[in-house]
Short mmCIF file of N, CA and C in Angstrom, two decimals:
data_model
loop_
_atom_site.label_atom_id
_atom_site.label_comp_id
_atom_site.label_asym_id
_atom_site.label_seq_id
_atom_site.Cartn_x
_atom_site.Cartn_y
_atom_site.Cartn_z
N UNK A 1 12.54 -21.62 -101.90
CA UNK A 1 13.74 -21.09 -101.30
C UNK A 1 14.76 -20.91 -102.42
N UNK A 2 15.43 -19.77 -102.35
CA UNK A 2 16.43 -19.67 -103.62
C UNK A 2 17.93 -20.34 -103.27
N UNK A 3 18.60 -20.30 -104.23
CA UNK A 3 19.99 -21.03 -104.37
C UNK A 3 20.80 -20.80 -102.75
N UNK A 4 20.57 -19.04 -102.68
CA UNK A 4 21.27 -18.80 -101.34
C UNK A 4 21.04 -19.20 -100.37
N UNK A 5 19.40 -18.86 -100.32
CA UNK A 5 19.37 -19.39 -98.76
C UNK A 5 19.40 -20.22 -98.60
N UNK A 6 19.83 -21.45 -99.60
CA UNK A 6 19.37 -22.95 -99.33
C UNK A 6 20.94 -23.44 -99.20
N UNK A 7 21.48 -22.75 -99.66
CA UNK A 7 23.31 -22.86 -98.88
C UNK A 7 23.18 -23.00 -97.75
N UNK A 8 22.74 -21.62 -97.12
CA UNK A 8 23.22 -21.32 -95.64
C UNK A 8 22.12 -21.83 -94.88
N UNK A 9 21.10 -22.69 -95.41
CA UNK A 9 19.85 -23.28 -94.60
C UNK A 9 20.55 -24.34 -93.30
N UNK A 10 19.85 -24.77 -92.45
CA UNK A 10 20.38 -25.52 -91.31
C UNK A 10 20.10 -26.89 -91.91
N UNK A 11 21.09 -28.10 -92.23
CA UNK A 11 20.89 -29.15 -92.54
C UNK A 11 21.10 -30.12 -91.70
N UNK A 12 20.12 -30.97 -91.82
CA UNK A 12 20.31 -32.32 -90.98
C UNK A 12 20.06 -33.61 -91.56
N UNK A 13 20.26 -34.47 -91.20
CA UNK A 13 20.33 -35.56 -92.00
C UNK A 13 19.45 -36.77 -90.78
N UNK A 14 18.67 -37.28 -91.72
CA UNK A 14 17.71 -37.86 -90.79
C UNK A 14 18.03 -39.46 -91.44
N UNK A 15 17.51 -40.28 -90.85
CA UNK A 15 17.22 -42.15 -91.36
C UNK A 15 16.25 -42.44 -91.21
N UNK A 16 15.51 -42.97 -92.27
CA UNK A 16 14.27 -43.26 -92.44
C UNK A 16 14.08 -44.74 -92.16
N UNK A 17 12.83 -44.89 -91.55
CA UNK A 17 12.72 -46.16 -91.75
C UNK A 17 12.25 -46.74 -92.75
N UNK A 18 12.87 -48.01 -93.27
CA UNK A 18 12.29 -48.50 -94.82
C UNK A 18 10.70 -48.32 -95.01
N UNK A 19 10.86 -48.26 -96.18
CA UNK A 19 9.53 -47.34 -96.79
C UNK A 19 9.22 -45.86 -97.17
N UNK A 20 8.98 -45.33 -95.54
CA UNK A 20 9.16 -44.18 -95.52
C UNK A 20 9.60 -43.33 -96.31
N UNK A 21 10.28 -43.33 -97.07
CA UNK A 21 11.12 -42.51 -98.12
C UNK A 21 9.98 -42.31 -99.52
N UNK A 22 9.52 -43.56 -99.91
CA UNK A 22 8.48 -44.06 -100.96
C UNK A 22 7.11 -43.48 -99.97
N UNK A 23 6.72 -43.49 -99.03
CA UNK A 23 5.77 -42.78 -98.53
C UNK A 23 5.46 -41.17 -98.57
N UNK A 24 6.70 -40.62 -98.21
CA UNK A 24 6.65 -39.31 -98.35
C UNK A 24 6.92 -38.67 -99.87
N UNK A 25 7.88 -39.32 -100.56
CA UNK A 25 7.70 -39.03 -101.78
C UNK A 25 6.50 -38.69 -102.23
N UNK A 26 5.53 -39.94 -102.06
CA UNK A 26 3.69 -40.30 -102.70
C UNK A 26 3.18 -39.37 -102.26
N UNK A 27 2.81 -39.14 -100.86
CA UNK A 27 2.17 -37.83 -100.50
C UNK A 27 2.94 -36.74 -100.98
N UNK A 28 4.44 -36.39 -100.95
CA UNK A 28 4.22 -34.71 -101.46
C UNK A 28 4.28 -35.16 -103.27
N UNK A 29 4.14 -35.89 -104.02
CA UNK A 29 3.24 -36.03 -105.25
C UNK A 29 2.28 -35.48 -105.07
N UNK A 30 1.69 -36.13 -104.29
CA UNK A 30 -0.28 -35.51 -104.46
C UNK A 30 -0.50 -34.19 -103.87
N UNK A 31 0.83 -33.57 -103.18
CA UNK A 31 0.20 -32.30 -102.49
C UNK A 31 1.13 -31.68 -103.68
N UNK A 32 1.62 -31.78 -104.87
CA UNK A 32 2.17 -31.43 -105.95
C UNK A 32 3.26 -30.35 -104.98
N UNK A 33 4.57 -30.77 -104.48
CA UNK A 33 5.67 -30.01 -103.93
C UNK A 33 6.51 -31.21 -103.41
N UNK A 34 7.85 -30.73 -102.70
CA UNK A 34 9.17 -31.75 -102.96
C UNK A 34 9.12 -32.13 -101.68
N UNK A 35 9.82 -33.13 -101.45
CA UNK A 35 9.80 -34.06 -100.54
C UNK A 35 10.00 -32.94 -99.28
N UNK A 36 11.37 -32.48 -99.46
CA UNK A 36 11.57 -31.40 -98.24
C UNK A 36 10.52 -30.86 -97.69
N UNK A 37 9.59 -29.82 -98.98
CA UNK A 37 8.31 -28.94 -98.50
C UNK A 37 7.31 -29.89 -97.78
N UNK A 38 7.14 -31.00 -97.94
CA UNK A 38 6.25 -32.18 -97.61
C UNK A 38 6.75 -32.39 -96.02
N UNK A 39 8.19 -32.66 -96.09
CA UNK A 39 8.32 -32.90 -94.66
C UNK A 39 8.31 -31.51 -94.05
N UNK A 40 9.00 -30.23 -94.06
CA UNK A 40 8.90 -29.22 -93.21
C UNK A 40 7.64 -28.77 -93.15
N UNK A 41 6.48 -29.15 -93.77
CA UNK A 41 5.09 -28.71 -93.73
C UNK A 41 4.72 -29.43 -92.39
N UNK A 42 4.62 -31.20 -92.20
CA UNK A 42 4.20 -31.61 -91.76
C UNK A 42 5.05 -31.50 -89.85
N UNK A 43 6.40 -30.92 -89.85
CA UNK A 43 7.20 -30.95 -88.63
C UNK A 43 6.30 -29.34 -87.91
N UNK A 44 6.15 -28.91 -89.35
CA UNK A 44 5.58 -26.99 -88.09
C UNK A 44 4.36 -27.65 -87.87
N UNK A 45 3.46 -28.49 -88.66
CA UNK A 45 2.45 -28.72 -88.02
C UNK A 45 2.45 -29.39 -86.68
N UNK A 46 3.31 -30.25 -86.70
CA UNK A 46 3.22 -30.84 -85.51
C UNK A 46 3.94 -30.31 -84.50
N UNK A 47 4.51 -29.42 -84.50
CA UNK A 47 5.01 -28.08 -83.50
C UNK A 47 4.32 -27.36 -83.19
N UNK A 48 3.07 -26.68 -84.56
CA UNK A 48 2.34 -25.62 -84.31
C UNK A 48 1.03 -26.70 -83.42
N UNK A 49 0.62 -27.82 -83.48
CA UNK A 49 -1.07 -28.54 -83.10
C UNK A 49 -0.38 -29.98 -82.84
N UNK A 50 -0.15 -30.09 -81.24
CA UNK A 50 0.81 -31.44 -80.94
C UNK A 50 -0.42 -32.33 -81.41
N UNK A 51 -1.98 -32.19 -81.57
CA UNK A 51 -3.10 -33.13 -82.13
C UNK A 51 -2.98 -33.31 -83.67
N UNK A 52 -2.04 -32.99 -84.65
CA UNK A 52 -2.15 -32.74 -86.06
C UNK A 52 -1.87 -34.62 -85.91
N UNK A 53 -2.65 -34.91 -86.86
CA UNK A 53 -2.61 -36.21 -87.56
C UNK A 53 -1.68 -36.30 -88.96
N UNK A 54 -1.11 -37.11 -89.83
CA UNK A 54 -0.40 -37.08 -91.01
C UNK A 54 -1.57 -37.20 -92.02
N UNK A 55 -1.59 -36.56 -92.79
CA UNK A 55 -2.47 -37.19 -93.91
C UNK A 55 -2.32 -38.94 -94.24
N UNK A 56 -1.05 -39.36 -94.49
CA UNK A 56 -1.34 -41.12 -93.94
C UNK A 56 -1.80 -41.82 -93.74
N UNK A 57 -1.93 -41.17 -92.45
CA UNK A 57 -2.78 -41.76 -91.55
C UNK A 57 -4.15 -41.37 -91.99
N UNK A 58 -4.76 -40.65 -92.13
CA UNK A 58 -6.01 -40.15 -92.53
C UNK A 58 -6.63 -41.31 -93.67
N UNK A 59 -5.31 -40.59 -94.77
CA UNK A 59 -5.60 -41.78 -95.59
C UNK A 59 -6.40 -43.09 -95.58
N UNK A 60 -5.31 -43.49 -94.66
CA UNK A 60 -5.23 -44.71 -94.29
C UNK A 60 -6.54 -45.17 -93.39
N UNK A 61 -7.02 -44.77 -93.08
CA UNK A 61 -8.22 -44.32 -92.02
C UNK A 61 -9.36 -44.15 -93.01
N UNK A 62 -8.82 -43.45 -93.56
CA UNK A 62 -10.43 -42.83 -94.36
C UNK A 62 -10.45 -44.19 -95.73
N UNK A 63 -9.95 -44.90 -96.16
CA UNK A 63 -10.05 -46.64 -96.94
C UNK A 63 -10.68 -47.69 -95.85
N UNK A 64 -10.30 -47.37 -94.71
CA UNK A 64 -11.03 -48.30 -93.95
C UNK A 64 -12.51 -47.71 -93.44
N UNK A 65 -12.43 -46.97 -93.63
CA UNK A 65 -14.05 -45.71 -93.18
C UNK A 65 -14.51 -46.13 -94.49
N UNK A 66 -14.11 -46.25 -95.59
CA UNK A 66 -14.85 -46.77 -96.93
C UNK A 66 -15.09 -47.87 -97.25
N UNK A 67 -14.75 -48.83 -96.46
CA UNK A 67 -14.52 -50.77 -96.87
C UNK A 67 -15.76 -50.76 -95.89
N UNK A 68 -15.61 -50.30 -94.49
CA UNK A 68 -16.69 -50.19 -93.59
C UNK A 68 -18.12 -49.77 -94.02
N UNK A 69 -17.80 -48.61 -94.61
CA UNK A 69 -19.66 -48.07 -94.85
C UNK A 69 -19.79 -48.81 -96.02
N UNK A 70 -19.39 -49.39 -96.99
CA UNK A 70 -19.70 -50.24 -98.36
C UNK A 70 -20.38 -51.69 -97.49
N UNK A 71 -19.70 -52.27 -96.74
CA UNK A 71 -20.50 -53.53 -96.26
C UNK A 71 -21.54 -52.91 -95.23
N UNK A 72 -21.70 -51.83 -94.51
CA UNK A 72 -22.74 -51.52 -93.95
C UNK A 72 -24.04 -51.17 -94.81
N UNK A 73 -23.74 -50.63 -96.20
CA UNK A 73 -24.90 -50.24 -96.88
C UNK A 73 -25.31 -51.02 -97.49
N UNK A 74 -24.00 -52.43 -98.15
CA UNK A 74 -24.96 -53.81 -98.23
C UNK A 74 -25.58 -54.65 -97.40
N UNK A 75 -25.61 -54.60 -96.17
CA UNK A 75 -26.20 -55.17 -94.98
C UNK A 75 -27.70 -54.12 -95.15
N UNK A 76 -27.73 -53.33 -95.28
CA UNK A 76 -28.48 -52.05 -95.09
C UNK A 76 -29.51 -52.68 -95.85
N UNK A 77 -29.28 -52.81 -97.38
CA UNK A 77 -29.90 -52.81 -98.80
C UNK A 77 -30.40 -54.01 -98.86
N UNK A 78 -29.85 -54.78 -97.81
CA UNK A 78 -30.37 -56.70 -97.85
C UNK A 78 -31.57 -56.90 -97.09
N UNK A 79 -31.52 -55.98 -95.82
CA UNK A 79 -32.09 -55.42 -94.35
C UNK A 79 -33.67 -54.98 -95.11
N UNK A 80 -33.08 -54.15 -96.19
CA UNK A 80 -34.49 -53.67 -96.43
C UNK A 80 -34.97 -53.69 -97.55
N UNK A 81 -34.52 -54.92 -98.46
CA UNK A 81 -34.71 -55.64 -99.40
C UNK A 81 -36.06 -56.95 -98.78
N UNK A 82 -35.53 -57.20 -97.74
CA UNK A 82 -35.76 -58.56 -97.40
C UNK A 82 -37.05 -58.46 -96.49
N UNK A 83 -37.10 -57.36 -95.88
CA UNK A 83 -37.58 -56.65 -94.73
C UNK A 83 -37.61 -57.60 -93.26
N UNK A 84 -37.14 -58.93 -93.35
CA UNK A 84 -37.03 -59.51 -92.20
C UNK A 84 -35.20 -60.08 -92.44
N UNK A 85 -34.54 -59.25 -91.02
CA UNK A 85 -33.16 -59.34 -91.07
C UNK A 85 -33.17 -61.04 -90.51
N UNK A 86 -31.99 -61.72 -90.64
CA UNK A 86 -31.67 -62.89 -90.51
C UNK A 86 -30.75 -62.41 -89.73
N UNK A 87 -30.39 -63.23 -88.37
CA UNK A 87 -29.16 -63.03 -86.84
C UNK A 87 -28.13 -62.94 -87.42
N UNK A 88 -27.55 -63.45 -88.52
CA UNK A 88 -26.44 -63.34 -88.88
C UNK A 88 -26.49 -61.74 -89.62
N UNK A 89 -27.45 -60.65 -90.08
CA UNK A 89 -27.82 -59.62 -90.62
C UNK A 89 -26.82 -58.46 -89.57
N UNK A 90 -28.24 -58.79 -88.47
CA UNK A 90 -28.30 -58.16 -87.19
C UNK A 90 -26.93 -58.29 -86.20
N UNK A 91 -26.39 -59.21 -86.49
CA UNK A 91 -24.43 -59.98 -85.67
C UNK A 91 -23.81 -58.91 -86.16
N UNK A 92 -23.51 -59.27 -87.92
CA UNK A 92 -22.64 -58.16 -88.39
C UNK A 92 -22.89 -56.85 -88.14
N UNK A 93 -23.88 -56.14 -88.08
CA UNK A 93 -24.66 -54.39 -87.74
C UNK A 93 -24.10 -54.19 -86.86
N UNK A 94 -24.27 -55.18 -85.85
CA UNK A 94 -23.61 -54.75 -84.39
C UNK A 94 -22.04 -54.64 -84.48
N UNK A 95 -21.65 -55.91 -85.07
CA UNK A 95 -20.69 -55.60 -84.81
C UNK A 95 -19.63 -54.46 -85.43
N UNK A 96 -20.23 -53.99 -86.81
CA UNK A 96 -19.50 -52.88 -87.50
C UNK A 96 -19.82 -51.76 -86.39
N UNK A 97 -20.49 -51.55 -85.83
CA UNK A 97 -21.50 -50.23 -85.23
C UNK A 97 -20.34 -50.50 -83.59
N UNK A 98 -19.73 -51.41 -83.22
CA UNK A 98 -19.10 -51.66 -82.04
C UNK A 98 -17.69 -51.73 -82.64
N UNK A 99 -16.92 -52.21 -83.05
CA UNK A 99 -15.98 -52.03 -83.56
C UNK A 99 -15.12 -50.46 -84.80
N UNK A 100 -16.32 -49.80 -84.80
CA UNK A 100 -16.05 -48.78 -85.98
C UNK A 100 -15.18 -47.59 -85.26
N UNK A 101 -14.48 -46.91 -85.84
CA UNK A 101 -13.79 -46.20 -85.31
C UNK A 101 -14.33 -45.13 -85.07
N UNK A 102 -15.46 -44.90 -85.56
CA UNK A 102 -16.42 -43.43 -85.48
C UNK A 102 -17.55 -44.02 -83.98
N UNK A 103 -17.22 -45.27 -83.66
CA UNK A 103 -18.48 -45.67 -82.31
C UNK A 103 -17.97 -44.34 -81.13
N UNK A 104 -16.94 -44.21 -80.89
CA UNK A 104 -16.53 -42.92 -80.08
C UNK A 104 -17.38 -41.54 -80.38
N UNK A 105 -17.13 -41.35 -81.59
CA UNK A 105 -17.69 -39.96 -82.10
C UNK A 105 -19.27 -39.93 -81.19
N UNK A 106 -20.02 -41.15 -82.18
CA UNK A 106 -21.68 -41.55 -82.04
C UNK A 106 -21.75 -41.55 -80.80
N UNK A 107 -20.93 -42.12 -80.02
CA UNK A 107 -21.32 -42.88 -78.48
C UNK A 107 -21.44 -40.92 -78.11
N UNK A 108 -20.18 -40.44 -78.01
CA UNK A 108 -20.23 -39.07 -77.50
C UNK A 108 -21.79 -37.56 -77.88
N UNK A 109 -21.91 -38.15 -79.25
CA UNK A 109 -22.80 -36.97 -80.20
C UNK A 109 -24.38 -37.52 -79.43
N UNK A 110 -24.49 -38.70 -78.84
CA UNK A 110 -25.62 -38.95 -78.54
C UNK A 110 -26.00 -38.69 -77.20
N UNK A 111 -25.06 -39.10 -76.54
CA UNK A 111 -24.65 -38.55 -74.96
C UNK A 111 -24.76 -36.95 -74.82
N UNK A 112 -24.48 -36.26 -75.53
CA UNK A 112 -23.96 -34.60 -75.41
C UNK A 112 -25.71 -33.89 -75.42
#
């Protein structure tokens, strides 16, 4: 936006909740553009697709989708290292596989 229109642009002044400020900064870092473009990107999205998620959150989501499949593939690698699982093997499987945030997806993709 140039000098002018950013005069006569509509301003508002918002309050963040602590953090927040250091949050959005970090993400529009990584999407390499300014805090503003970071937030008016993410407000049309969520105007244009009331389902748009924040990258954040994704983020944030997708570290725990990675802590998850790392102890599932060492359970995996022990499973078939060992070739006879031990209850405590078979406890944890279940329970990553019941607790995972993708059990929705699976439960649905298998059903369909």
């Amino acid at each position: 936006m140039n000098a002018t229109k950013s005069r006569i642009a509509d301003k508002f002044v918002v309050r963040l909740p602590d953090g927040m400020r250091e949050q959005v900064a970090e993400v529009a870092r990584k999407n390499h553009r300014s805090m503003n473009s970071e937030i008016i990107d993410r407000l049309e999205q969520s105007l244009v697709n009331p389902q748009f998620e924040p990258a954040q959150a994704d983020a944030t989501n997708t570290e725990e989708l990675k802590s998850e499949l790392t102890r599932a593939y060492r359970i995996i690698d022990r499973l078939l290292q060992n070739a006879v699982p031990t209850q405590d093997d078979i406890q944890e499987v279940l329970h990553l596989v019941r607790h995972s945030p993708l059990a929705p997806l699976h439960i649905a993709a298998v059903g369909a």
